[in-house]
Amino acid sequence: MNLYRKMGNGKGFGLALYKRWITGLQSRSLHALVICEPSHSSKEFNLSQASRSAITAARHIVKTDSVSILTFNAQEISSFKGIPIKDKTYGNLSNLFIASNPLLENYEAERLTSVCLGLHNKHKFTHIISAASTFGKNLLPRVAACLDTCQVSDIVKVISSSSFVRPIYAGNALATLEAVNPDALQVITVRATSFEPAESSEQVQSIDDLIKTEAVEKVEQVELDVSLLEETAKMSCVEGIERAESGRPDLGSAKVVVSGGRGLKNKENFDQIIVPLADKLNAAVGATRAAVDSGYCANDMQVGQTGKVVAPQLYIGVGLSGAIQHLSGMKDSKVIVAINKDPEAPIFQVADYGLAADLFEAVPELTSKLP
Ligand SMILES: Cc1cc2nc3c(=O)[nH]c(=O)nc-3n(C[C@H](O)[C@H](O)[C@H](O)COP(=O)(O)OP(=O)(O)OC[C@H]3O[C@@H](n4cnc5c(N)ncnc54)[C@H](O)[C@@H]3O)c2cc1C
């Protein structure tokens, strides 16, 4: 099992809990596998922005072109978008592994785990990486447990191939971790907002394009152990999926986010005050846990420690106090605007622009003045 120890991070935020007594040098060549989130509709595959950020982190870790990616498909895909193009520093991706089987249609983590383990057994990756999204948080701990290693969660910085920085205490401190055994497999989730998404191109739309542009070295269909998949499928299965259709930008990658809190008082107010402002700004809609728990909106809109982490260009927080657990999910936003009737609300301490006003008057007025 690989263990990690906490180090000082050199900026004064880290917790130097242990002295560094082993400095290991990586003695084998590195090969990272990035497990990419499925984000596709029927015949069109589109790699998520979070996965492209995980690819950037992987490139920083291995510092070579030895980064491969794994995607899952239930069927033949005709259009393949969003796969990163050749990088100026780190070159192209090594392998694009595609695991295709109807049993993978609903992406049950138990089934995907068996695919990842099979692939790792064959290729012996040094790092297995995914975005710290709902998908990655569900899948990677299972992979780490089966491979008897510790997972490093939610990294925000790469120090070396075996040392990473991650937030702790709801983002109030940063811990630098160093693998006790740098040669052992490292399983890592990546905070997507901390790494620029690897560049992709609109011109690259198919597997042929990927090969032609040398974006990937090789495309390989993963040989699946179908009997194992069938066995795993007996243990758990998805009974049905309800998709919340929305024409809005994805909350995790939107440039503008408008979030509402308990101050809105009920769902009707949330819909009538937050949504029109978000519409005018082409923004994603977020919420505090208090708003979600009170039923003002769906729980996939929750921003914060136990929700989504966002870092948009503009974050507008309406009728929310700025609890530490909420701040940990949005404090890296470039510009923060707060609207709260209590001038002492903690959100004003992190806000770039604050409006101490009643949201029921201020927000409709603001919305009406926007083009
Ligand atoms: C383990 C744990 C994990 C958590 N994870 C999360 C998380 O991921 N995300 C999250 O958000 N929270 C999380 N929480 C909850 C968090 O601690 C707070 O309870 C929550 O964020 C508060 O939500 P709020 O700001 O909407 O409500 P409140 O704190 O009640 O704030 C409401 C604000 O609205 C203002 N207001 C009221 N009326 C008006 C008005 N008319 N006009 C203008 N302003 C008005 C008030 O002045 C007040 O500041 C977590 C808590 C725990 C313990």
Coordinates of C-alpha atoms and ligand atoms in Angstrom, one line a residue:
M1 CA 0.0 0.0 0.0
N2 CA 1.3 3.5 -0.8
L3 CA 1.1 6.0 2.1
Y4 CA 1.5 9.7 2.0
R5 CA 2.9 12.0 4.6
K6 CA 2.1 15.7 5.0
M7 CA 4.9 18.2 4.5
G8 CA 5.2 22.0 4.8
N9 CA 4.3 23.5 1.5
G10 CA 6.8 26.3 1.5
K11 CA 4.2 29.0 1.6
G12 CA 3.4 28.8 5.3
F13 CA 0.0 27.1 4.8
G14 CA 1.2 23.5 5.0
L15 CA 1.2 21.4 8.1
A16 CA 4.6 20.0 8.7
L17 CA 3.3 17.1 10.7
Y18 CA 6.2 14.8 9.9
K19 CA 9.8 15.3 9.0
R20 CA 10.9 14.2 5.6
W21 CA 13.1 11.2 6.2
I22 CA 13.0 9.5 2.9
T23 CA 13.6 11.3 -0.4
G24 CA 12.8 8.8 -3.0
L25 CA 13.7 9.1 -6.6
Q26 CA 11.4 7.7 -9.2
S27 CA 13.2 4.8 -10.7
R28 CA 10.8 3.6 -13.4
S29 CA 9.4 5.4 -16.4
L30 CA 6.1 7.2 -15.8
H31 CA 2.9 6.4 -17.5
A32 CA -0.4 8.1 -16.4
L33 CA -3.9 6.9 -17.2
V34 CA -6.5 9.6 -17.1
I35 CA -10.0 8.1 -16.7
C36 CA -12.3 10.5 -18.6
E37 CA -15.8 11.4 -17.9
P38 CA -18.4 10.3 -20.3
S39 CA -20.2 13.3 -21.6
H40 CA -22.0 12.2 -24.8
S41 CA -25.3 11.9 -26.3
S42 CA -26.1 8.8 -28.4
K43 CA -23.7 9.0 -31.3
E44 CA -21.6 12.0 -30.3
F45 CA -18.8 11.9 -27.7
N46 CA -17.5 15.1 -26.1
L47 CA -14.7 15.0 -23.6
S48 CA -15.7 17.1 -20.5
Q49 CA -13.7 20.2 -19.5
A50 CA -13.0 18.6 -16.1
S51 CA -11.4 15.6 -17.8
R52 CA -9.2 17.9 -19.9
S53 CA -8.1 19.6 -16.7
A54 CA -7.2 16.2 -15.3
I55 CA -5.1 15.6 -18.5
T56 CA -3.2 18.8 -17.9
A57 CA -2.5 17.7 -14.3
A58 CA -1.3 14.3 -15.6
R59 CA 1.0 16.1 -18.0
H60 CA 2.5 18.1 -15.2
I61 CA 3.0 14.9 -13.2
V62 CA 4.7 12.7 -15.8
K63 CA 6.3 15.6 -17.7
T64 CA 6.4 13.6 -20.9
D65 CA 4.0 12.4 -23.5
S66 CA 3.2 9.3 -21.5
V67 CA -0.3 10.2 -20.7
S68 CA -3.1 7.9 -21.9
I69 CA -6.8 8.3 -21.6
L70 CA -9.6 5.9 -21.0
T71 CA -13.2 6.5 -22.2
F72 CA -16.3 4.4 -21.9
N73 CA -18.9 3.9 -24.6
A74 CA -21.9 1.8 -24.8
Q75 CA -22.0 1.9 -28.5
E76 CA -20.3 3.0 -31.7
I77 CA -19.6 6.7 -31.6
S78 CA -19.4 8.6 -34.9
S79 CA -18.2 11.9 -33.6
F80 CA -15.4 12.2 -31.1
K81 CA -14.8 15.8 -29.9
G82 CA -12.8 17.5 -27.1
I83 CA -9.8 15.1 -27.1
P84 CA -6.7 17.3 -26.5
I85 CA -4.5 18.1 -29.4
K86 CA -0.7 17.8 -29.4
D87 CA 0.7 19.9 -26.6
K88 CA 3.7 22.2 -27.3
T89 CA 5.6 21.1 -24.2
Y90 CA 4.4 17.6 -23.5
G91 CA 3.5 16.3 -27.0
N92 CA 0.6 14.1 -27.9
L93 CA -1.4 11.7 -25.8
S94 CA 0.0 8.2 -25.8
N95 CA -3.1 5.9 -26.0
L96 CA -6.7 6.6 -26.4
F97 CA -8.3 3.5 -24.8
I98 CA -12.0 3.0 -25.6
A99 CA -13.9 0.5 -23.5
S100 CA -17.2 -0.3 -25.4
N101 CA -19.9 -2.6 -24.2
P102 CA -23.7 -2.1 -23.6
L103 CA -23.1 -3.1 -20.0
L104 CA -21.3 0.2 -19.6
E105 CA -24.3 2.2 -20.7
N106 CA -25.1 3.7 -17.3
Y107 CA -21.5 4.0 -16.1
E108 CA -22.0 2.2 -12.9
A109 CA -18.8 2.7 -10.9
E110 CA -18.6 -1.0 -10.0
R111 CA -18.4 -2.0 -13.6
L112 CA -16.0 0.7 -14.7
T113 CA -13.8 -0.3 -11.8
S114 CA -13.4 -3.8 -13.3
V115 CA -12.5 -2.2 -16.6
C116 CA -9.8 0.0 -15.0
L117 CA -8.3 -2.8 -13.1
G118 CA -8.1 -5.0 -16.2
L119 CA -6.4 -2.2 -18.1
H120 CA -4.0 -1.5 -15.3
N121 CA -3.0 -5.1 -15.0
K122 CA -2.0 -5.1 -18.6
H123 CA -0.2 -1.7 -18.7
K124 CA 1.0 -1.2 -15.1
F125 CA 0.4 2.6 -15.0
T126 CA 2.4 4.6 -12.5
H127 CA -0.5 7.1 -12.0
I128 CA -4.3 6.6 -12.3
I129 CA -6.0 10.0 -12.4
S130 CA -9.5 11.5 -12.7
A131 CA -11.2 14.8 -12.1
A132 CA -12.5 15.2 -8.6
S133 CA -16.1 15.3 -10.0
T134 CA -19.0 13.2 -8.9
F135 CA -17.8 10.7 -11.5
G136 CA -14.2 10.6 -10.3
K137 CA -15.2 10.7 -6.6
N138 CA -17.4 7.6 -7.2
L139 CA -14.9 5.6 -9.2
L140 CA -11.4 6.3 -8.1
P141 CA -11.7 5.3 -4.4
R142 CA -12.9 1.9 -5.6
V143 CA -10.0 1.5 -8.0
A144 CA -7.5 2.6 -5.2
A145 CA -9.0 0.1 -2.7
C146 CA -8.9 -2.8 -5.2
L147 CA -5.2 -1.9 -6.0
D148 CA -4.5 -1.6 -2.3
T149 CA -3.2 2.0 -2.4
C150 CA -4.2 5.3 -0.8
Q151 CA -5.9 7.9 -3.0
V152 CA -4.7 11.5 -3.0
S153 CA -7.9 13.5 -3.4
D154 CA -8.6 16.9 -5.0
I155 CA -5.1 18.0 -5.8
V156 CA -4.6 21.7 -6.7
K157 CA -0.9 21.6 -7.5
V158 CA 1.7 19.2 -8.7
I159 CA 5.1 19.4 -6.9
S160 CA 6.6 16.3 -8.5
S161 CA 5.4 12.9 -9.7
S162 CA 5.0 11.8 -6.1
S163 CA 4.2 15.0 -4.3
F164 CA 1.0 17.1 -4.5
V165 CA -0.8 19.9 -2.8
R166 CA -4.4 19.6 -1.7
P167 CA -6.8 21.7 0.4
I168 CA -7.8 20.6 3.8
Y169 CA -10.1 22.0 6.5
A170 CA -12.6 23.2 3.9
G171 CA -9.9 25.0 2.0
N172 CA -8.5 26.9 4.9
A173 CA -5.1 25.2 4.7
L174 CA -3.1 23.6 2.0
A175 CA -1.3 20.3 2.8
T176 CA 1.7 19.1 0.7
L177 CA 1.7 15.3 0.5
E178 CA 4.7 13.2 -0.4
A179 CA 4.4 9.5 -1.3
V180 CA 6.3 7.4 1.1
N181 CA 7.1 5.1 -1.8
P182 CA 7.3 7.2 -5.0
D183 CA 7.6 4.1 -7.1
A184 CA 4.3 2.7 -6.0
L185 CA 1.1 3.3 -8.0
Q186 CA -0.5 6.7 -7.2
V187 CA -4.3 7.2 -7.6
I188 CA -5.2 10.8 -7.7
T189 CA -8.3 13.0 -8.2
V190 CA -7.7 16.5 -9.5
R191 CA -9.6 19.7 -8.7
A192 CA -10.5 20.8 -12.2
T193 CA -10.6 24.5 -11.5
S194 CA -7.0 24.5 -10.5
F195 CA -5.7 23.3 -13.9
E196 CA -6.3 24.8 -17.3
P197 CA -8.1 22.3 -19.5
A198 CA -5.8 20.8 -22.1
E199 CA -6.4 22.5 -25.4
S200 CA -8.7 20.7 -27.9
S201 CA -9.6 21.8 -31.4
E202 CA -13.0 22.1 -33.1
Q203 CA -11.3 20.8 -36.2
V204 CA -10.7 17.4 -34.6
Q205 CA -14.0 15.6 -34.7
S206 CA -13.3 11.9 -35.2
I207 CA -10.8 9.2 -34.4
D208 CA -9.4 9.6 -37.9
D209 CA -8.7 13.3 -37.2
L210 CA -7.0 12.4 -33.9
I211 CA -4.6 10.1 -35.8
K212 CA -4.1 12.5 -38.7
T213 CA -3.3 15.4 -36.4
E214 CA -1.1 13.2 -34.2
A215 CA -3.1 14.2 -31.2
V216 CA -2.9 10.6 -30.0
E217 CA -0.3 8.0 -30.8
K218 CA -2.6 5.0 -30.8
V219 CA -6.3 4.2 -30.4
E220 CA -7.0 0.9 -28.7
Q221 CA -10.2 -0.9 -28.0
V222 CA -10.0 -2.3 -24.5
E223 CA -10.3 -6.0 -24.3
L224 CA -13.1 -6.5 -21.8
D225 CA -13.6 -9.5 -19.5
V226 CA -17.3 -9.7 -20.3
S227 CA -18.1 -12.5 -17.9
L228 CA -16.6 -10.4 -15.1
L229 CA -18.7 -7.5 -16.2
E230 CA -21.8 -9.6 -16.3
E231 CA -21.0 -10.9 -12.8
T232 CA -20.5 -7.3 -11.5
A233 CA -23.7 -6.3 -13.2
K234 CA -25.6 -8.7 -11.0
M235 CA -24.5 -6.9 -7.9
S236 CA -25.8 -3.4 -8.8
C237 CA -27.5 -1.7 -11.6
V238 CA -29.1 1.6 -12.4
E239 CA -32.9 1.3 -12.6
G240 CA -33.5 4.6 -14.3
I241 CA -32.0 8.0 -15.0
E242 CA -33.8 11.3 -14.9
R243 CA -31.9 13.9 -16.7
A244 CA -32.4 17.5 -15.8
E245 CA -32.4 19.1 -19.3
S246 CA -31.0 22.6 -19.3
G247 CA -29.7 24.9 -22.0
R248 CA -27.5 26.6 -19.4
P249 CA -23.7 26.4 -19.2
D250 CA -22.4 23.6 -17.0
L251 CA -22.0 24.8 -13.4
G252 CA -18.5 23.4 -13.1
S253 CA -17.2 25.2 -16.1
A254 CA -19.4 28.3 -16.6
K255 CA -17.8 31.7 -16.9
V256 CA -20.6 33.3 -14.8
V257 CA -22.4 31.7 -11.9
V258 CA -25.4 33.2 -10.0
S259 CA -26.1 31.5 -6.7
G260 CA -28.9 31.8 -4.3
G261 CA -29.2 31.1 -0.6
R262 CA -31.7 30.8 2.2
G263 CA -32.4 34.5 1.9
L264 CA -34.6 33.8 -1.0
K265 CA -37.1 32.1 1.4
N266 CA -38.7 29.7 -1.1
K267 CA -38.5 27.9 -4.5
E268 CA -40.9 30.4 -6.2
N269 CA -38.6 33.3 -5.2
F270 CA -35.5 31.4 -6.3
D271 CA -37.1 30.8 -9.7
Q272 CA -38.4 34.3 -10.1
I273 CA -35.3 36.1 -8.9
I274 CA -32.2 34.0 -9.5
V275 CA -33.1 32.4 -12.8
P276 CA -34.0 35.6 -14.7
L277 CA -30.7 37.2 -13.6
A278 CA -28.8 34.1 -14.7
D279 CA -30.7 34.1 -18.0
K280 CA -29.6 37.7 -18.8
L281 CA -26.0 36.8 -18.0
N282 CA -26.0 33.4 -19.7
A283 CA -24.9 32.1 -16.4
A284 CA -25.1 28.8 -14.6
V285 CA -27.3 28.7 -11.5
G286 CA -25.8 27.6 -8.2
A287 CA -27.1 27.4 -4.6
T288 CA -26.1 27.0 -1.0
R289 CA -26.7 23.8 0.8
A290 CA -29.4 25.6 2.9
A291 CA -31.2 26.5 -0.4
V292 CA -30.9 22.9 -1.7
D293 CA -32.0 21.3 1.6
S294 CA -35.0 23.6 1.7
G295 CA -36.0 22.4 -1.8
Y296 CA -35.4 25.7 -3.7
C297 CA -33.5 23.8 -6.4
A298 CA -31.9 20.5 -7.3
N299 CA -29.0 19.2 -5.3
D300 CA -26.6 19.1 -8.3
M301 CA -26.6 22.9 -8.1
Q302 CA -25.0 23.0 -4.7
V303 CA -21.7 24.8 -4.5
G304 CA -19.3 24.2 -1.7
Q305 CA -17.4 21.7 0.3
T306 CA -19.9 18.9 -0.3
G307 CA -21.1 20.3 -3.6
K308 CA -19.4 21.5 -6.7
V309 CA -16.2 23.6 -6.8
V310 CA -16.5 26.5 -9.2
A311 CA -14.0 29.2 -10.2
P312 CA -15.9 31.4 -12.8
Q313 CA -14.9 34.8 -14.0
L314 CA -17.9 36.2 -12.2
Y315 CA -19.7 34.8 -9.1
I316 CA -22.8 36.5 -7.9
G317 CA -24.0 35.3 -4.5
V318 CA -27.5 36.4 -3.6
G319 CA -29.0 36.1 -0.1
L320 CA -26.3 33.8 1.2
S321 CA -24.2 34.4 4.2
G322 CA -20.8 33.0 3.1
A323 CA -20.4 30.1 5.4
I324 CA -17.0 28.5 5.3
Q325 CA -18.3 25.4 3.6
H326 CA -19.8 27.5 0.8
L327 CA -16.7 29.6 0.4
S328 CA -14.6 26.6 -0.1
G329 CA -16.5 25.9 -3.3
M330 CA -16.3 29.4 -4.8
K331 CA -13.6 31.5 -3.3
D332 CA -11.3 31.0 -6.3
S333 CA -13.8 32.9 -8.5
K334 CA -12.1 35.8 -10.3
V335 CA -14.7 38.4 -9.3
I336 CA -17.2 37.9 -6.4
V337 CA -20.3 40.0 -6.1
A338 CA -22.4 39.7 -2.9
I339 CA -25.9 40.9 -2.3
N340 CA -27.1 40.6 1.3
K341 CA -29.2 42.8 3.5
D342 CA -26.8 42.2 6.5
P343 CA -23.7 44.4 6.1
E344 CA -21.9 42.1 8.6
A345 CA -22.5 38.9 6.5
P346 CA -19.1 37.0 6.1
I347 CA -19.6 36.9 2.3
F348 CA -18.6 40.6 2.2
Q349 CA -15.1 39.6 3.5
V350 CA -14.4 37.7 0.3
A351 CA -16.5 39.8 -2.1
D352 CA -14.9 42.2 -4.6
Y353 CA -18.1 44.1 -4.9
G354 CA -20.8 44.1 -2.2
L355 CA -24.3 45.4 -2.1
A356 CA -25.9 45.6 1.3
A357 CA -29.5 45.6 0.2
D358 CA -32.7 43.7 0.2
L359 CA -32.4 41.2 -2.6
F360 CA -36.1 41.4 -3.4
E361 CA -35.6 45.0 -4.5
A362 CA -32.0 45.0 -5.7
V363 CA -31.9 41.9 -7.9
P364 CA -35.1 42.6 -10.0
E365 CA -33.8 46.1 -10.5
L366 CA -30.4 44.8 -11.6
T367 CA -31.9 42.3 -13.9
S368 CA -34.2 44.9 -15.5
K369 CA -31.2 47.2 -16.2
L370 CA -29.2 44.5 -17.9
P371 CA -29.5 44.4 -21.7
Ligands
LIG1 C1 -20.0 19.2 6.7 C2 -20.8 20.3 6.1 C3 -20.7 20.5 4.8 C4 -21.4 21.6 4.2 N1 -21.3 21.7 2.8 C5 -21.9 22.8 2.3 C6 -21.7 23.1 0.9 O1 -21.1 22.3 0.1 N2 -22.3 24.2 0.4 C7 -23.0 25.1 1.2 O2 -23.4 26.1 0.7 N3 -23.1 24.9 2.5 C8 -22.6 23.8 3.1 N4 -22.8 23.5 4.4 C9 -23.7 24.4 5.2 C10 -23.1 25.7 5.6 O3 -22.5 25.5 6.8 C11 -24.2 26.8 5.7 O4 -25.2 26.3 6.6 C12 -24.9 27.2 4.4 O5 -24.0 27.4 3.5 C13 -25.8 28.4 4.7 O6 -26.5 28.7 3.5 P1 -27.0 30.2 3.3 O7 -25.9 31.1 3.2 O8 -28.0 30.1 2.1 O9 -28.0 30.4 4.6 P2 -27.8 31.4 5.8 O10 -26.5 31.2 6.4 O11 -29.0 31.3 6.6 O12 -27.7 32.8 5.1 C14 -28.8 33.5 4.5 C15 -28.4 34.9 4.2 O13 -29.4 35.6 3.5 C16 -29.4 36.9 3.9 N5 -30.8 37.4 3.7 C17 -31.9 37.1 4.2 N6 -33.0 37.8 3.7 C18 -32.4 38.6 2.8 C19 -32.9 39.6 1.9 N7 -34.2 39.8 1.8 N8 -32.1 40.3 1.1 C20 -30.7 40.0 1.1 N9 -30.2 39.1 2.0 C21 -31.0 38.4 2.8 C22 -29.1 36.9 5.4 O14 -28.6 38.1 5.9 C23 -28.1 35.7 5.5 O15 -26.8 36.2 5.5 C24 -22.1 22.5 5.0 C25 -22.2 22.3 6.4 C26 -21.5 21.2 6.9 C27 -21.5 21.0 8.4

